[in-house]
Short mmCIF file of C-alpha atoms in Angstrom, two decimals:
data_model
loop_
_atom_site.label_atom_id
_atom_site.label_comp_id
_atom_site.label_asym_id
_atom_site.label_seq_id
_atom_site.Cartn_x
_atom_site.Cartn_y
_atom_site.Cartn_z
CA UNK P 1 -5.15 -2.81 31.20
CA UNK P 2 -2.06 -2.12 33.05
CA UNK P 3 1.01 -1.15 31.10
CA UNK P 4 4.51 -0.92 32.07
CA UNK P 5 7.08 0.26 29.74
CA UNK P 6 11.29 -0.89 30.63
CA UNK P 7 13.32 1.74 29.16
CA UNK P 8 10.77 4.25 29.00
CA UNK P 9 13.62 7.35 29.49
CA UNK P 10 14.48 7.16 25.16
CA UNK P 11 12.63 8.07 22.12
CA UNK P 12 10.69 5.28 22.37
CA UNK P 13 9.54 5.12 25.46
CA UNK P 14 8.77 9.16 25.11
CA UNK P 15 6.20 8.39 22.19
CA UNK P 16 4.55 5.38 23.68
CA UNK P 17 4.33 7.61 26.88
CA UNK P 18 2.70 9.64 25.18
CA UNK P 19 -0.14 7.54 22.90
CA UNK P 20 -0.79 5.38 26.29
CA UNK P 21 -1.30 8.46 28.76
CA UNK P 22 -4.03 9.79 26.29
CA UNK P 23 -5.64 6.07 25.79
CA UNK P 24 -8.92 5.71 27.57
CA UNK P 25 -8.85 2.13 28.22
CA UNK P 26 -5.06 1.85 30.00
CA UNK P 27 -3.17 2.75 32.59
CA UNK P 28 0.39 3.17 32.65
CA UNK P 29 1.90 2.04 36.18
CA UNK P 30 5.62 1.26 36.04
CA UNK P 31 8.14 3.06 33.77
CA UNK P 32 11.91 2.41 34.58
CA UNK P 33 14.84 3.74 33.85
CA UNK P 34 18.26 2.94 35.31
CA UNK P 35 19.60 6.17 34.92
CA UNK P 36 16.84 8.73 35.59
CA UNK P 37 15.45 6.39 38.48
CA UNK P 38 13.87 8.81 41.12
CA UNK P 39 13.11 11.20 38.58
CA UNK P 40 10.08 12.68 36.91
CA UNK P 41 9.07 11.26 33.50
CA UNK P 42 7.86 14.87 32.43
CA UNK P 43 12.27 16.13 33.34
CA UNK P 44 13.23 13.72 30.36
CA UNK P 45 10.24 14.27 28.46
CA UNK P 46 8.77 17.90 28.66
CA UNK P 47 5.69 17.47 26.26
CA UNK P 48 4.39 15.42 28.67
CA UNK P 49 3.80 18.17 32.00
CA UNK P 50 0.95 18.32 33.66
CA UNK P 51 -0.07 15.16 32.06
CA UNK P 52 1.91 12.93 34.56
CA UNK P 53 3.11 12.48 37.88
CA UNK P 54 4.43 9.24 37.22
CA UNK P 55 8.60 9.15 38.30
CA UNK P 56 11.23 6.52 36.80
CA UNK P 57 11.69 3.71 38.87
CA UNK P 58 14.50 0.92 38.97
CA UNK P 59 13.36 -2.28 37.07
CA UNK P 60 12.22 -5.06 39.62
CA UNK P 61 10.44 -7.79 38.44
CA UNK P 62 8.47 -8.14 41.80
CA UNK P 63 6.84 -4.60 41.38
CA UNK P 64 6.18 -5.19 37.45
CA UNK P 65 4.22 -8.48 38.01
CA UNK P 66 2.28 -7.10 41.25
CA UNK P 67 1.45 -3.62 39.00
CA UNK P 68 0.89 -4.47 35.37
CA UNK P 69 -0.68 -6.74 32.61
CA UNK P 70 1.23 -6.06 30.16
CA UNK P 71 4.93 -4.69 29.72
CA UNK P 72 6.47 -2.32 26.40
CA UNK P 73 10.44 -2.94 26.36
CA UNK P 74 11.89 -0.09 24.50
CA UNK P 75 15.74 -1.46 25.54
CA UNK P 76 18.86 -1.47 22.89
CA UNK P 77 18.79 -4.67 20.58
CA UNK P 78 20.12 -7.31 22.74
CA UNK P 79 18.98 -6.38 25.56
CA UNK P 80 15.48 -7.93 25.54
CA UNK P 81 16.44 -11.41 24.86
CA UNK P 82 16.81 -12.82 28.42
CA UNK P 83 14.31 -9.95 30.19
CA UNK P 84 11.62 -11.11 27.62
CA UNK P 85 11.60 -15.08 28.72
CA UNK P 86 11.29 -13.60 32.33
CA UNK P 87 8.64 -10.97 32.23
CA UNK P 88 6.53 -14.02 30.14
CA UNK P 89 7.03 -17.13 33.03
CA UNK P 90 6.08 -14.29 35.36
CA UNK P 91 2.96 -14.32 33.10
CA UNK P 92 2.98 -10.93 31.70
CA UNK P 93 2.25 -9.99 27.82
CA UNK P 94 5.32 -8.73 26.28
CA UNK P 95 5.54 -6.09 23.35
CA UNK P 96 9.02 -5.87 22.58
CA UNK P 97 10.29 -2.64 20.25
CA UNK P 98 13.25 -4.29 19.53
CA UNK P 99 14.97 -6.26 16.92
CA UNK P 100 15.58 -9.36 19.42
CA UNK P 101 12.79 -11.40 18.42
CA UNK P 102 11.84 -10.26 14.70
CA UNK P 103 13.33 -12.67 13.00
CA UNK P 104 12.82 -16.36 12.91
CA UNK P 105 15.96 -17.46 11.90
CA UNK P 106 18.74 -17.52 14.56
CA UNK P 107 21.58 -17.49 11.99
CA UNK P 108 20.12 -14.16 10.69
CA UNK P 109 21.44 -12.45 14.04
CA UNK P 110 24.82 -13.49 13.59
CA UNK P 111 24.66 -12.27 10.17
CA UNK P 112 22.73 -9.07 10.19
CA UNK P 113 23.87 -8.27 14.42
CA UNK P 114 27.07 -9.83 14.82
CA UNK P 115 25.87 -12.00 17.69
CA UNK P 116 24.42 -15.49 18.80
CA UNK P 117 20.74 -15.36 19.92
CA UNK P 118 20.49 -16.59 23.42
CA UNK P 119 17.10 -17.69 23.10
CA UNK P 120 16.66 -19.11 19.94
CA UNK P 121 13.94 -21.80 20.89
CA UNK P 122 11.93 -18.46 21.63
CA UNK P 123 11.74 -16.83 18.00
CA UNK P 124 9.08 -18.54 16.70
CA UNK P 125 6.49 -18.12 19.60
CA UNK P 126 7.02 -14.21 18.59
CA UNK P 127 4.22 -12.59 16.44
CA UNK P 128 5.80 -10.05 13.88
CA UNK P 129 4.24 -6.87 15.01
CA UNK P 130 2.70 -5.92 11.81
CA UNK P 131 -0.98 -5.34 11.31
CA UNK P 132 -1.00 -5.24 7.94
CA UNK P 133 0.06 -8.43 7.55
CA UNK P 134 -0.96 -10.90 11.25
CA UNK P 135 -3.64 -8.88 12.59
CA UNK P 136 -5.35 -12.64 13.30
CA UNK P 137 -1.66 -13.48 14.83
CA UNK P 138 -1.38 -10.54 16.71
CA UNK P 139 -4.95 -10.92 18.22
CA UNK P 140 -3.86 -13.91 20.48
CA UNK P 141 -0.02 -13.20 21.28
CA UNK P 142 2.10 -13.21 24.39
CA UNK P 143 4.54 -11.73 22.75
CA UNK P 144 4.69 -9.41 20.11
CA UNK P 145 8.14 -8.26 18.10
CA UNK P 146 7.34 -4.91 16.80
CA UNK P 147 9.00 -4.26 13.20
CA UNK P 148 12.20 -1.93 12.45
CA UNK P 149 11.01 1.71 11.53
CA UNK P 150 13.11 1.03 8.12
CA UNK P 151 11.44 -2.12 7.42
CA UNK P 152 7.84 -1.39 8.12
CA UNK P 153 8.21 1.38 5.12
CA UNK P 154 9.70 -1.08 2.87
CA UNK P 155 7.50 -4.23 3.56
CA UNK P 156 4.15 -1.98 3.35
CA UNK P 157 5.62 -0.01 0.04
CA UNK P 158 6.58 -3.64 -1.44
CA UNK P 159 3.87 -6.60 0.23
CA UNK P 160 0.77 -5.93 -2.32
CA UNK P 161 2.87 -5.63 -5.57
CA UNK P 162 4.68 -8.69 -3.94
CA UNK P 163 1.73 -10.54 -3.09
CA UNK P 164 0.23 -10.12 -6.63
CA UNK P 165 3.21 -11.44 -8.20
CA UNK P 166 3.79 -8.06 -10.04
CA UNK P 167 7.51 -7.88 -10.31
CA UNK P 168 10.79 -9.73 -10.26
CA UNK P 169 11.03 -10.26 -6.87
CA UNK P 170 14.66 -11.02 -7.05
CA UNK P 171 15.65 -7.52 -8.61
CA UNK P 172 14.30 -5.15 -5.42
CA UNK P 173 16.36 -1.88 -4.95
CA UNK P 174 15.23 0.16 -1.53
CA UNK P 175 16.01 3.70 -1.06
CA UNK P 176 15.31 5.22 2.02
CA UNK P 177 16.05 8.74 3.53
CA UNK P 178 15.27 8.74 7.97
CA UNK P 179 15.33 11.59 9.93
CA UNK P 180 17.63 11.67 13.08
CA UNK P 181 15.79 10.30 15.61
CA UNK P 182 16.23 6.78 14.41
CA UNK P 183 19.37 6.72 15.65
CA UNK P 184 18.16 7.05 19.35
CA UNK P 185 18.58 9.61 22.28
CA UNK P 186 22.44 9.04 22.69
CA UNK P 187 23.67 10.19 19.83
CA UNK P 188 27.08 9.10 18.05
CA UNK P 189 29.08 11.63 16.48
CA UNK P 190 27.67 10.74 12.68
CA UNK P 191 23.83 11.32 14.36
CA UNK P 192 25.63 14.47 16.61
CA UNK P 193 23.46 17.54 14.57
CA UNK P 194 26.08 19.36 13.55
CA UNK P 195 27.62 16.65 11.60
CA UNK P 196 24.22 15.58 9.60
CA UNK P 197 22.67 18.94 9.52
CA UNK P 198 23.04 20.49 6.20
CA UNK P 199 23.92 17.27 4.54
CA UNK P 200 22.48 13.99 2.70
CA UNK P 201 24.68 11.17 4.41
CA UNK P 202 24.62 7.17 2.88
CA UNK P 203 25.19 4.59 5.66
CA UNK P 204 25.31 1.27 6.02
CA UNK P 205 24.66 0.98 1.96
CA UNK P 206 25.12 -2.59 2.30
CA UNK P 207 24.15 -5.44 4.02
CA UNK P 208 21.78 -3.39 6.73
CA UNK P 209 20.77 -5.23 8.86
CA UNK P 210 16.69 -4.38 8.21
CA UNK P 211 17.46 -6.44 5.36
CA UNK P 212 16.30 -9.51 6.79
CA UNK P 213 13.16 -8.79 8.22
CA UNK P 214 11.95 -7.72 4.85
CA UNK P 215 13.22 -10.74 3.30
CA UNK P 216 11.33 -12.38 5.77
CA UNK P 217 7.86 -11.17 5.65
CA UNK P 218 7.84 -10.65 1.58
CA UNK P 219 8.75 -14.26 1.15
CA UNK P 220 5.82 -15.31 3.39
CA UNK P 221 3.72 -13.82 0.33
CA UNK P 222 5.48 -15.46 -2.29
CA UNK P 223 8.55 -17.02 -3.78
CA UNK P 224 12.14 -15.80 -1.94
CA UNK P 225 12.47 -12.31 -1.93
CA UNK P 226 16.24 -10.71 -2.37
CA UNK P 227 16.41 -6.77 -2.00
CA UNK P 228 19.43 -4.48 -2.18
CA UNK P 229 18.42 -1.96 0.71
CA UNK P 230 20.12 1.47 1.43
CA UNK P 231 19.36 3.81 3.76
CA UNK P 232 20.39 7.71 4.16
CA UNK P 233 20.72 10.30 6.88
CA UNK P 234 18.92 13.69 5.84
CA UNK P 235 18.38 16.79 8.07
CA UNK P 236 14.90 15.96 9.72
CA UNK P 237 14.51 14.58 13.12
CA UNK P 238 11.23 12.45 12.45
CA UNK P 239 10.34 10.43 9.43
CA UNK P 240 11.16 8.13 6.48
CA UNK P 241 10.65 8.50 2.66
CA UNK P 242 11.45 5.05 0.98
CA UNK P 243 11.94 5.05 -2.78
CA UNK P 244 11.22 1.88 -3.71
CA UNK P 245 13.09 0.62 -7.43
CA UNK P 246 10.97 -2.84 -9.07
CA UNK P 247 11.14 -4.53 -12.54
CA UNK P 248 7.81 -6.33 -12.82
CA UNK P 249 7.32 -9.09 -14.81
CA UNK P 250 5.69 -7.81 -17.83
CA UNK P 251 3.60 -4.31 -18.88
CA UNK P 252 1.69 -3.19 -16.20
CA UNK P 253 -0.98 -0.43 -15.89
CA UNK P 254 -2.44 1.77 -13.28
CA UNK P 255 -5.55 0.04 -13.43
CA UNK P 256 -2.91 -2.91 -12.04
CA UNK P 257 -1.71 -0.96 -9.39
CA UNK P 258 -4.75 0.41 -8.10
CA UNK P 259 -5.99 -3.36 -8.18
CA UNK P 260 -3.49 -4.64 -5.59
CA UNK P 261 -3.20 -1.65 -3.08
CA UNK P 262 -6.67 -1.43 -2.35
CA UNK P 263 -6.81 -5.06 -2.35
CA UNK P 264 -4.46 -5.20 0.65
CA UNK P 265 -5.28 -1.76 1.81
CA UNK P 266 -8.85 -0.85 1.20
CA UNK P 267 -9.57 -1.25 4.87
CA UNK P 268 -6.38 -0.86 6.10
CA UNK P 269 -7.10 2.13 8.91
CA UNK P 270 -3.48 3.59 9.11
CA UNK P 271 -3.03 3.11 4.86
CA UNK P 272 -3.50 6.18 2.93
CA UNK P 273 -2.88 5.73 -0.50
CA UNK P 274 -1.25 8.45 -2.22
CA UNK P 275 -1.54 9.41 -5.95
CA UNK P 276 -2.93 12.71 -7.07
CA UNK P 277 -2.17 15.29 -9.98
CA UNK P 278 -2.73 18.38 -8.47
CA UNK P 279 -0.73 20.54 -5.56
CA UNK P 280 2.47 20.16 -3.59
CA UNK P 281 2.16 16.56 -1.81
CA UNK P 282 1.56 13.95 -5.40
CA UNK P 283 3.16 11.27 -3.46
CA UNK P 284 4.17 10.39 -0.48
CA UNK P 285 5.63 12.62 1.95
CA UNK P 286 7.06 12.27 5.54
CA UNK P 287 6.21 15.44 6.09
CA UNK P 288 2.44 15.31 6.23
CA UNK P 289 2.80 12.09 8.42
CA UNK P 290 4.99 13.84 11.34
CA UNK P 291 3.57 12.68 14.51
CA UNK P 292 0.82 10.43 13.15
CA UNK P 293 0.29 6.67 13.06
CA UNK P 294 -0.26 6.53 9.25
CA UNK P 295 1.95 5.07 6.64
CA UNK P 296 1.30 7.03 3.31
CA UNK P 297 2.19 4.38 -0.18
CA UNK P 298 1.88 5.65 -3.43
CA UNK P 299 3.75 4.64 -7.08
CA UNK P 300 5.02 6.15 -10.29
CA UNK P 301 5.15 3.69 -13.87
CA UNK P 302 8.68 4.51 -15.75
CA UNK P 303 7.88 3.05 -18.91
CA UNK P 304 11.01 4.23 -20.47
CA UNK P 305 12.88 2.22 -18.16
CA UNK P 306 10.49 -1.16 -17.37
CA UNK P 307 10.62 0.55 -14.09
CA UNK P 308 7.59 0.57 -11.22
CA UNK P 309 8.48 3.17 -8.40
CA UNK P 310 6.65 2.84 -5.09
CA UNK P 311 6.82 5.00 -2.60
CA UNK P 312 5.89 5.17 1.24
CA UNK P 313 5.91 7.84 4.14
CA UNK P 314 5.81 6.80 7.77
CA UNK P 315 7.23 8.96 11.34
CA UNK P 316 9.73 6.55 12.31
CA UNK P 317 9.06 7.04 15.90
CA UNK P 318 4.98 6.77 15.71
CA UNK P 319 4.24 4.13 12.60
CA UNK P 320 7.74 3.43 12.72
CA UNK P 321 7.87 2.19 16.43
CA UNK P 322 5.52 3.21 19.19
CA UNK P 323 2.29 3.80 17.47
CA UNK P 324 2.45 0.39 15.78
CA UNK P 325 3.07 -0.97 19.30
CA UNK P 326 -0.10 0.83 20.82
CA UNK P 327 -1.77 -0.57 17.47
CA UNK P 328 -0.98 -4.22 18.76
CA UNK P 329 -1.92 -3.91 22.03
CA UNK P 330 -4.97 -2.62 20.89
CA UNK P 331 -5.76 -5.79 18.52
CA UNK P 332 -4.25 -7.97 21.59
CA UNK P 333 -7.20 -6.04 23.86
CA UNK P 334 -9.77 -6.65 21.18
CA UNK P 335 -11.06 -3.37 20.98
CA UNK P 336 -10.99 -0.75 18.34
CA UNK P 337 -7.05 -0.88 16.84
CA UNK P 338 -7.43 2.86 15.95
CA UNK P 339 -7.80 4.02 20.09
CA UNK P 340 -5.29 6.70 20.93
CA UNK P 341 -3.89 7.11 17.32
CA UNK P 342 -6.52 8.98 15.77
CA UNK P 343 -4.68 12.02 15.17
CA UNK P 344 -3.58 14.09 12.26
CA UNK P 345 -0.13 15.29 11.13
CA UNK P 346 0.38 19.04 11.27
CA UNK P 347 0.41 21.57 8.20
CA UNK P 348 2.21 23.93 7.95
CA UNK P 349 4.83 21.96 10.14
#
């Protein structure tokens, strides 16, 4: 298959550069940048010499419907809704990474965005990009609208406990601490290094706007889902640790637990459940995910407090973003979804 990827000089498009040059079954054609046109992808993106020739070109739709199949956009939020209806009726496959299409509900944009989707009839033909959760979806899609690094962590931490009607679903408290690359390649000064190294930073403690796409997808499994959702800045570049705070409904055991993870998970391929008495890494741990497609879930029982903590571990940048898009477009090709993500994390790292 033929791959193009629009915005391919960011984060992003650096990752999915670098899962799609290693995948044997794809080729990647077109990448564009406006402001690196003429340039080699390898100048922006150094882990990736001698692996490429490939140069940045402008975007033309012409050159992206004569060369490719199917087309990544890794553009800021906004920016996709009015390229994506294009790149379609020129009858290309569209993974968008994101937010413009995630959610279904148009008034959600103006809530959780601050602006008026321009394309609203559109949200519904989008296929959530989750695995986990529309694998059969995903398997037939046009377009795919790949999850929020942020909300991947807390849907996979929460859907099984969710699903199995565990715990109040109404009393959901989500704790997360991302590394700095979620905040992009063109830094602000609160993402600048020197101003979040060294310290543990709260932002956007309400109302972020991840928020709805977990509201979203949880309440597909069951009753409405409402979740208080807080994120925090901490001095790593890659990955996410969400703490996840539940209530269930009455006494719960392990035996519970175990029940409804590996009843969602058991074949899961990228699902490593995480629970073990013995060494450094108990639970969850972005660490021991850096630079893999895996999203680590694990739990703790507070009986003292009617309390069931889960936890979950993803790279925000692989899991997080581009390896769940190479995931899709794997399911989308029909062929093996773990191709070109079968790698480890590092240790010591």
């Amino acid at each position: 298959m033929r791959i193009g990827i629009i915005g391919g000089s960011g984060y992003v498009g650096s990752e999915l550069l670098r899962l799609l040059l290693m995948h044997p079954q794809v080729e990647v054609t077109v990448v564009t940048s406006r402001q690196y046109a003429g340039e080699f992808v390898f100048n922006m993106h150094p882990n990736l010499r001698g692996l490429t020739q490939l140069k940045f070109v402008p975007q033309d739709l012409a050159e992206l419907q004569k060369n490719c199949d199917l087309v990544f956009t890794a553009t800021p939020h906004g920016g996709s809704q009015t390229l994506v209806p294009t790149l379609l009726d020129a009858g290309l496959k569209v993974i968008d990474m994101s937010a413009d299409f995630r959610l279904k509900n148009p008034a959600d944009y103006e809530t959780y965005y601050g602006w008026q989707h321009l394309k609203p009839e559109m949200l519904n033909q989008a296929v959530y990009g989750l695995p986990e959760l529309h694998r059969d979806e995903i398997k037939n899609a046009n377009l795919i609208a790949c999850p929020g690094c942020e909300a991947t962590a807390a849907i996979l931490g929460l859907a099984p406990i969710v699903k199995a009607g565990l715990v109040d679903p109404a009393k959901i408290v989500v704790d997360l601490k991302v590394g700095s690359s979620g905040g992009g390649s063109q830094p602000t000064i609160a993402s600048h290094h020197p101003e979040r190294s060294s310290g543990v930073r709260p932002y956007k403690v309400v109302g972020h706007r991840h928020i709805a796409e977990v509201e979203q997808e949880l309440t597909m499994l069951c009753e409405p889902v409402k979740i208080s959702f807080t994120p925090h800045a901490v001095n790593m570049v890659r990955g996410i640790l969400a703490t996840i705070h539940t209530f269930p409904k009455q006494a719960i055991t392990s035996k519970d637990l175990w029940r409804a993870l590996r009843g969602m998970y058991g074949s899961e391929p990228f699902i490593r459940l995480v629970k073990y008495l013995k060494g450094p890494y108990q639970l969850p741990d972005p660490k021991i995910v850096t630079g893999t497609n895996f999203c680590d879930v694990g739990f703790e029982i507070d009986e003292h407090a009617g309390r069931l903590i889960m936890f979950t571990a993803l790279d925000n940048m692989v899991k997080g973003a581009a390896g769940q898009g190479v995931q899709c477009l794997n399911i989308m090709m029909g062929i093996d979804e773990t191709t070109a993500l079968k790698s480890t994390g590092f240790h010591p790292i």
